[in-house]
């Protein structure tokens, strides 16, 4: 989608620190990490947010969570624990309107809202 930051990253028009890629998802390091491990997992297809998912998105979502589990293991946080977050809309703190999942870990996380 035009003028979508993450579509541009998926297309390679904007560089990213890629940590995983396959036919349907891309994962890259967050530019402003909130913890020692902070990875963004995005579908290559433009989906605005979790609010616009449909039942047809189920296989994609399963694959995104599988990717998160694999990356958690690769980055050594699968045993210590981690958080998967997707922000939705303005009050949810979503700054990029392309569905993405934050995989955050490597320290004890507090609950801040
Ligand atoms: P959210 O606020 O939930 O929409 O998350 C957007 C995330 O994208 C933030 O954590 C930003 O730090 C991150 N971000 C913004 N621009 C880039 C970029 N060019 N490369 C990597 N991460 C980015």
CSV table of N, CA and C and ligand atoms in Angstrom, one decimal:
chain,number,residue,atom,x,y,z
A,1,UNK,N,0.8,-1.2,0.0
A,1,UNK,CA,0.0,0.0,0.0
A,1,UNK,C,0.9,1.2,0.0
A,2,UNK,N,0.5,2.2,-0.8
A,2,UNK,CA,1.3,3.5,-0.9
A,2,UNK,C,1.3,4.2,0.4
A,3,UNK,N,2.5,4.8,0.7
A,3,UNK,CA,2.7,5.5,1.9
A,3,UNK,C,2.5,4.8,3.2
A,4,UNK,N,2.7,3.4,3.1
A,4,UNK,CA,2.7,2.6,4.3
A,4,UNK,C,4.2,2.2,4.6
A,5,UNK,N,4.7,2.7,5.8
A,5,UNK,CA,6.1,2.4,6.1
A,5,UNK,C,6.4,0.9,6.1
A,6,UNK,N,5.6,0.1,6.6
A,6,UNK,CA,5.9,-1.3,6.7
A,6,UNK,C,5.8,-2.0,5.3
A,7,UNK,N,4.9,-1.5,4.5
A,7,UNK,CA,4.8,-2.0,3.1
A,7,UNK,C,6.2,-1.7,2.4
A,8,UNK,N,6.7,-0.5,2.7
A,8,UNK,CA,8.0,-0.1,2.0
A,8,UNK,C,9.1,-0.9,2.6
A,9,UNK,N,9.1,-1.2,3.8
A,9,UNK,CA,10.1,-2.1,4.4
A,9,UNK,C,10.0,-3.5,3.8
A,10,UNK,N,8.8,-4.0,3.7
A,10,UNK,CA,8.5,-5.4,3.0
A,10,UNK,C,9.1,-5.4,1.6
A,11,UNK,N,8.8,-4.3,0.9
A,11,UNK,CA,9.3,-4.2,-0.5
A,11,UNK,C,10.8,-3.9,-0.6
A,12,UNK,N,11.4,-3.6,0.5
A,12,UNK,CA,12.9,-3.3,0.4
A,12,UNK,C,13.2,-1.9,0.0
A,13,UNK,N,12.2,-1.1,0.0
A,13,UNK,CA,12.4,0.3,-0.4
A,13,UNK,C,13.0,1.1,0.8
A,14,UNK,N,12.7,0.7,2.0
A,14,UNK,CA,13.3,1.3,3.2
A,14,UNK,C,14.1,0.1,3.9
A,15,UNK,N,15.3,0.4,4.3
A,15,UNK,CA,16.1,-0.7,4.9
A,15,UNK,C,15.6,-1.1,6.3
A,16,UNK,N,15.8,-2.4,6.6
A,16,UNK,CA,15.5,-2.8,8.0
A,16,UNK,C,16.5,-3.9,8.4
A,17,UNK,N,16.6,-4.1,9.7
A,17,UNK,CA,17.5,-5.2,10.2
A,17,UNK,C,16.7,-6.4,10.2
A,18,UNK,N,16.6,-7.1,9.1
A,18,UNK,CA,15.8,-8.3,8.9
A,18,UNK,C,16.3,-9.5,9.8
A,19,UNK,N,15.5,-10.1,10.5
A,19,UNK,CA,15.9,-11.3,11.2
A,19,UNK,C,15.2,-12.6,10.7
A,20,UNK,N,14.1,-12.4,10.0
A,20,UNK,CA,13.4,-13.6,9.4
A,20,UNK,C,12.6,-13.2,8.3
A,21,UNK,N,12.5,-14.0,7.2
A,21,UNK,CA,11.6,-13.7,6.1
A,21,UNK,C,11.1,-15.0,5.5
A,22,UNK,N,9.9,-15.1,5.1
A,22,UNK,CA,9.4,-16.1,4.2
A,22,UNK,C,8.3,-15.5,3.3
A,23,UNK,N,7.5,-16.4,2.7
A,23,UNK,CA,6.6,-15.9,1.6
A,23,UNK,C,5.5,-15.0,2.2
A,24,UNK,N,5.2,-15.1,3.5
A,24,UNK,CA,4.1,-14.3,4.0
A,24,UNK,C,4.4,-13.4,5.1
A,25,UNK,N,5.6,-13.6,5.8
A,25,UNK,CA,5.9,-12.6,6.9
A,25,UNK,C,7.3,-12.1,6.8
A,26,UNK,N,7.5,-11.0,7.4
A,26,UNK,CA,8.9,-10.4,7.6
A,26,UNK,C,9.0,-10.0,9.1
A,27,UNK,N,10.2,-10.3,9.6
A,27,UNK,CA,10.5,-9.9,11.0
A,27,UNK,C,11.8,-9.1,11.0
A,28,UNK,N,11.8,-8.0,11.7
A,28,UNK,CA,13.0,-7.1,11.7
A,28,UNK,C,13.0,-6.5,13.1
A,29,UNK,N,14.3,-6.0,13.4
A,29,UNK,CA,14.5,-5.4,14.7
A,29,UNK,C,13.8,-4.0,14.8
A,30,UNK,N,13.1,-3.7,15.9
A,30,UNK,CA,12.5,-2.4,16.1
A,30,UNK,C,13.6,-1.4,16.2
A,31,UNK,N,13.3,-0.2,15.6
A,31,UNK,CA,14.3,0.9,15.5
A,31,UNK,C,14.5,1.5,16.9
A,32,UNK,N,13.5,1.4,17.7
A,32,UNK,CA,13.6,2.0,19.1
A,32,UNK,C,13.3,0.9,20.1
A,33,UNK,N,14.2,0.0,20.3
A,33,UNK,CA,13.9,-1.2,21.2
A,33,UNK,C,13.6,-0.8,22.6
A,34,UNK,N,12.5,-1.5,23.1
A,34,UNK,CA,12.1,-1.3,24.5
A,34,UNK,C,12.6,-2.3,25.5
A,35,UNK,N,13.4,-3.2,24.9
A,35,UNK,CA,14.0,-4.3,25.7
A,35,UNK,C,15.1,-4.9,24.9
A,36,UNK,N,16.0,-5.7,25.6
A,36,UNK,CA,17.1,-6.3,24.8
A,36,UNK,C,16.7,-7.1,23.6
A,37,UNK,N,15.5,-7.7,23.6
A,37,UNK,CA,15.0,-8.3,22.4
A,37,UNK,C,13.7,-7.5,22.0
A,38,UNK,N,13.6,-6.9,20.9
A,38,UNK,CA,12.4,-6.2,20.4
A,38,UNK,C,12.4,-6.4,18.9
A,39,UNK,N,11.5,-7.3,18.5
A,39,UNK,CA,11.4,-7.7,17.1
A,39,UNK,C,10.0,-7.4,16.6
A,40,UNK,N,9.9,-6.9,15.4
A,40,UNK,CA,8.5,-6.7,14.8
A,40,UNK,C,8.3,-7.8,13.8
A,41,UNK,N,7.1,-8.4,13.9
A,41,UNK,CA,6.7,-9.4,12.9
A,41,UNK,C,5.5,-8.9,12.2
A,42,UNK,N,5.7,-8.8,10.9
A,42,UNK,CA,4.6,-8.2,10.1
A,42,UNK,C,4.2,-9.1,8.9
A,43,UNK,N,2.9,-9.1,8.6
A,43,UNK,CA,2.5,-9.9,7.4
A,43,UNK,C,2.9,-9.1,6.2
A,44,UNK,N,3.3,-9.7,5.1
A,44,UNK,CA,3.7,-9.0,3.9
A,44,UNK,C,2.5,-8.3,3.3
A,45,UNK,N,1.4,-9.0,3.4
A,45,UNK,CA,0.1,-8.4,2.9
A,45,UNK,C,-0.3,-7.2,3.8
A,46,UNK,N,-0.8,-6.1,3.2
A,46,UNK,CA,-1.2,-5.0,4.0
A,46,UNK,C,-2.5,-5.3,4.7
A,47,UNK,N,-2.5,-5.3,6.0
A,47,UNK,CA,-3.7,-5.5,6.8
A,47,UNK,C,-3.6,-4.3,7.8
A,48,UNK,N,-4.6,-3.5,8.0
A,48,UNK,CA,-4.5,-2.3,8.8
A,48,UNK,C,-4.2,-2.6,10.3
A,49,UNK,N,-4.9,-3.5,10.8
A,49,UNK,CA,-4.7,-3.8,12.3
A,49,UNK,C,-5.4,-5.1,12.6
A,50,UNK,N,-5.4,-5.5,13.9
A,50,UNK,CA,-6.1,-6.6,14.4
A,50,UNK,C,-7.6,-6.4,14.2
A,51,UNK,N,-8.0,-5.2,14.1
A,51,UNK,CA,-9.5,-4.9,14.0
A,51,UNK,C,-10.0,-5.3,12.6
A,52,UNK,N,-9.1,-5.4,11.6
A,52,UNK,CA,-9.6,-5.7,10.3
A,52,UNK,C,-9.3,-7.1,9.9
A,53,UNK,N,-8.9,-7.9,10.9
A,53,UNK,CA,-8.7,-9.4,10.6
A,53,UNK,C,-10.0,-10.0,10.3
A,54,UNK,N,-10.0,-11.1,9.5
A,54,UNK,CA,-11.2,-11.9,9.3
A,54,UNK,C,-10.9,-13.4,9.6
A,55,UNK,N,-11.9,-14.2,9.6
A,55,UNK,CA,-11.7,-15.7,9.8
A,55,UNK,C,-10.7,-16.2,8.7
A,56,UNK,N,-10.6,-15.6,7.6
A,56,UNK,CA,-9.6,-16.1,6.5
A,56,UNK,C,-8.2,-15.8,7.0
A,57,UNK,N,-8.0,-14.9,8.0
A,57,UNK,CA,-6.7,-14.5,8.4
A,57,UNK,C,-6.1,-15.6,9.4
A,58,UNK,N,-6.9,-16.6,9.8
A,58,UNK,CA,-6.5,-17.5,10.8
A,58,UNK,C,-5.2,-18.2,10.5
A,59,UNK,N,-5.0,-18.8,9.3
A,59,UNK,CA,-3.7,-19.4,9.0
A,59,UNK,C,-2.5,-18.5,9.1
A,60,UNK,N,-2.7,-17.2,8.6
A,60,UNK,CA,-1.7,-16.2,8.7
A,60,UNK,C,-1.3,-15.9,10.2
A,61,UNK,N,-2.3,-15.8,11.0
A,61,UNK,CA,-2.1,-15.5,12.4
A,61,UNK,C,-1.3,-16.7,13.1
A,62,UNK,N,-1.8,-17.9,12.8
A,62,UNK,CA,-1.0,-19.1,13.3
A,62,UNK,C,0.4,-19.0,12.9
A,63,UNK,N,0.7,-18.7,11.7
A,63,UNK,CA,2.0,-18.6,11.2
A,63,UNK,C,2.8,-17.5,11.9
A,64,UNK,N,2.2,-16.4,12.1
A,64,UNK,CA,2.9,-15.3,12.8
A,64,UNK,C,3.3,-15.7,14.2
A,65,UNK,N,2.4,-16.4,14.9
A,65,UNK,CA,2.7,-16.9,16.3
A,65,UNK,C,3.8,-18.0,16.2
A,66,UNK,N,3.7,-18.8,15.2
A,66,UNK,CA,4.8,-19.8,15.0
A,66,UNK,C,6.1,-19.1,14.8
A,67,UNK,N,6.1,-18.1,14.0
A,67,UNK,CA,7.3,-17.3,13.8
A,67,UNK,C,7.8,-16.7,15.1
A,68,UNK,N,6.9,-16.2,15.9
A,68,UNK,CA,7.3,-15.6,17.2
A,68,UNK,C,7.9,-16.6,18.1
A,69,UNK,N,7.3,-17.8,18.1
A,69,UNK,CA,7.9,-18.9,19.0
A,69,UNK,C,9.3,-19.2,18.5
A,70,UNK,N,9.5,-19.4,17.2
A,70,UNK,CA,10.8,-19.7,16.7
A,70,UNK,C,11.8,-18.6,17.0
A,71,UNK,N,11.4,-17.4,16.8
A,71,UNK,CA,12.4,-16.3,17.1
A,71,UNK,C,12.7,-16.2,18.6
A,72,UNK,N,11.7,-16.4,19.4
A,72,UNK,CA,11.9,-16.4,20.9
A,72,UNK,C,13.0,-17.5,21.2
A,73,UNK,N,12.9,-18.6,20.6
A,73,UNK,CA,13.9,-19.7,20.9
A,73,UNK,C,15.2,-19.2,20.4
A,74,UNK,N,15.2,-18.7,19.1
A,74,UNK,CA,16.5,-18.3,18.5
A,74,UNK,C,17.2,-17.2,19.4
A,75,UNK,N,16.4,-16.3,19.9
A,75,UNK,CA,17.0,-15.2,20.7
A,75,UNK,C,17.1,-15.5,22.2
A,76,UNK,N,16.8,-16.8,22.5
A,76,UNK,CA,17.1,-17.3,23.9
A,76,UNK,C,16.2,-16.7,25.0
A,77,UNK,N,14.9,-16.4,24.6
A,77,UNK,CA,14.0,-15.9,25.6
A,77,UNK,C,12.8,-16.8,25.7
A,78,UNK,N,12.8,-18.0,25.1
A,78,UNK,CA,11.6,-18.9,25.1
A,78,UNK,C,11.5,-19.5,26.5
A,79,UNK,N,12.5,-19.6,27.3
A,79,UNK,CA,12.4,-20.2,28.6
A,79,UNK,C,12.2,-19.1,29.7
A,80,UNK,N,12.8,-17.9,29.5
A,80,UNK,CA,12.6,-16.9,30.5
A,80,UNK,C,11.3,-16.1,30.3
A,81,UNK,N,10.8,-16.1,29.1
A,81,UNK,CA,9.5,-15.5,28.9
A,81,UNK,C,9.6,-14.2,28.1
A,82,UNK,N,8.4,-13.8,27.5
A,82,UNK,CA,8.4,-12.7,26.6
A,82,UNK,C,7.0,-12.2,26.5
A,83,UNK,N,6.8,-11.2,25.7
A,83,UNK,CA,5.5,-10.6,25.5
A,83,UNK,C,5.3,-10.4,24.0
A,84,UNK,N,4.1,-10.7,23.5
A,84,UNK,CA,3.7,-10.4,22.1
A,84,UNK,C,2.6,-9.4,22.2
A,85,UNK,N,2.8,-8.3,21.5
A,85,UNK,CA,1.8,-7.2,21.6
A,85,UNK,C,1.5,-6.7,20.2
A,86,UNK,N,0.2,-6.5,20.0
A,86,UNK,CA,-0.2,-5.7,18.8
A,86,UNK,C,-1.1,-4.6,19.3
A,87,UNK,N,-0.7,-3.4,18.9
A,87,UNK,CA,-1.5,-2.2,19.3
A,87,UNK,C,-2.5,-1.9,18.2
A,88,UNK,N,-3.7,-1.4,18.6
A,88,UNK,CA,-4.8,-1.2,17.7
A,88,UNK,C,-5.3,0.3,17.8
A,89,UNK,N,-5.1,1.0,16.7
A,89,UNK,CA,-5.8,2.4,16.7
A,89,UNK,C,-5.0,3.4,17.6
A,90,UNK,N,-5.6,4.6,17.5
A,90,UNK,CA,-4.9,5.7,18.2
A,90,UNK,C,-4.8,5.5,19.7
A,91,UNK,N,-5.9,5.2,20.4
A,91,UNK,CA,-5.7,5.1,21.8
A,91,UNK,C,-5.0,3.8,22.2
A,92,UNK,N,-4.9,2.9,21.3
A,92,UNK,CA,-4.2,1.6,21.6
A,92,UNK,C,-2.7,1.8,21.4
A,93,UNK,N,-2.3,3.0,20.9
A,93,UNK,CA,-0.9,3.3,20.7
A,93,UNK,C,-0.3,2.8,19.4
A,94,UNK,N,-1.2,2.6,18.4
A,94,UNK,CA,-0.7,2.1,17.0
A,94,UNK,C,-0.2,3.3,16.2
A,95,UNK,N,1.1,3.3,16.0
A,95,UNK,CA,1.6,4.5,15.2
A,95,UNK,C,1.8,4.1,13.7
A,96,UNK,N,1.9,2.8,13.4
A,96,UNK,CA,2.0,2.4,12.0
A,96,UNK,C,0.8,1.5,11.7
A,97,UNK,N,0.1,2.0,10.7
A,97,UNK,CA,-1.2,1.3,10.4
A,97,UNK,C,-1.0,0.2,9.4
A,98,UNK,N,-0.2,-0.7,9.8
A,98,UNK,CA,0.0,-2.0,9.1
A,98,UNK,C,0.2,-3.0,10.2
A,99,UNK,N,-0.7,-4.0,10.3
A,99,UNK,CA,-0.6,-5.0,11.4
A,99,UNK,C,0.8,-5.4,11.7
A,100,UNK,N,1.1,-5.4,13.0
A,100,UNK,CA,2.5,-5.9,13.4
A,100,UNK,C,2.4,-6.3,14.8
A,101,UNK,N,3.3,-7.3,15.1
A,101,UNK,CA,3.3,-7.9,16.4
A,101,UNK,C,4.7,-7.6,17.0
A,102,UNK,N,4.7,-7.0,18.2
A,102,UNK,CA,6.0,-6.7,18.9
A,102,UNK,C,6.3,-8.0,19.7
A,103,UNK,N,7.5,-8.5,19.5
A,103,UNK,CA,8.0,-9.6,20.3
A,103,UNK,C,9.1,-9.0,21.2
A,104,UNK,N,8.8,-9.0,22.5
A,104,UNK,CA,9.6,-8.2,23.4
A,104,UNK,C,10.1,-9.1,24.6
A,105,UNK,N,11.4,-9.1,24.9
A,105,UNK,CA,11.8,-9.9,26.0
A,105,UNK,C,13.3,-9.6,26.3
A,106,UNK,N,13.8,-10.4,27.2
A,106,UNK,CA,15.2,-10.2,27.6
A,106,UNK,C,15.4,-9.5,28.9
A,107,UNK,N,14.3,-9.0,29.5
A,107,UNK,CA,14.3,-8.4,30.8
A,107,UNK,C,12.9,-8.6,31.4
A,108,UNK,N,12.8,-8.4,32.7
A,108,UNK,CA,11.5,-8.5,33.3
A,108,UNK,C,10.6,-7.4,32.9
A,109,UNK,N,9.5,-7.7,32.4
A,109,UNK,CA,8.6,-6.6,31.8
A,109,UNK,C,7.5,-6.2,32.8
A,110,UNK,N,7.3,-4.9,32.9
A,110,UNK,CA,6.3,-4.4,33.8
A,110,UNK,C,5.0,-4.2,32.9
A,111,UNK,N,3.9,-4.0,33.6
A,111,UNK,CA,2.7,-3.8,32.9
A,111,UNK,C,2.4,-2.3,33.1
A,112,UNK,N,2.5,-1.5,32.0
A,112,UNK,CA,2.3,-0.1,32.0
A,112,UNK,C,1.2,0.2,31.1
A,113,UNK,N,0.2,1.1,31.5
A,113,UNK,CA,-0.8,1.5,30.6
A,113,UNK,C,-1.3,2.9,30.9
B,1,LIG,P1,3.3,0.8,17.1
B,1,LIG,O1,3.5,2.0,17.9
B,1,LIG,O2,2.6,-0.4,17.9
B,1,LIG,O3,2.5,1.1,15.8
B,1,LIG,O4,4.7,0.2,16.7
B,1,LIG,C1,5.4,0.7,15.6
B,1,LIG,C2,6.9,0.4,15.9
B,1,LIG,O5,7.6,0.6,14.7
B,1,LIG,C3,7.5,1.2,17.0
B,1,LIG,O6,8.0,0.4,18.1
B,1,LIG,C4,8.7,1.9,16.3
B,1,LIG,O7,9.8,2.0,17.1
B,1,LIG,C5,8.9,1.0,15.1
B,1,LIG,N1,9.5,1.6,13.9
B,1,LIG,C6,9.1,2.7,13.3
B,1,LIG,N2,9.9,2.9,12.2
B,1,LIG,C7,10.7,1.8,12.1
B,1,LIG,C8,11.7,1.4,11.1
B,1,LIG,N3,12.0,2.2,10.1
B,1,LIG,N4,12.3,0.3,11.4
B,1,LIG,C9,12.0,-0.5,12.4
B,1,LIG,N5,11.1,-0.2,13.3
B,1,LIG,C10,10.4,1.0,13.2
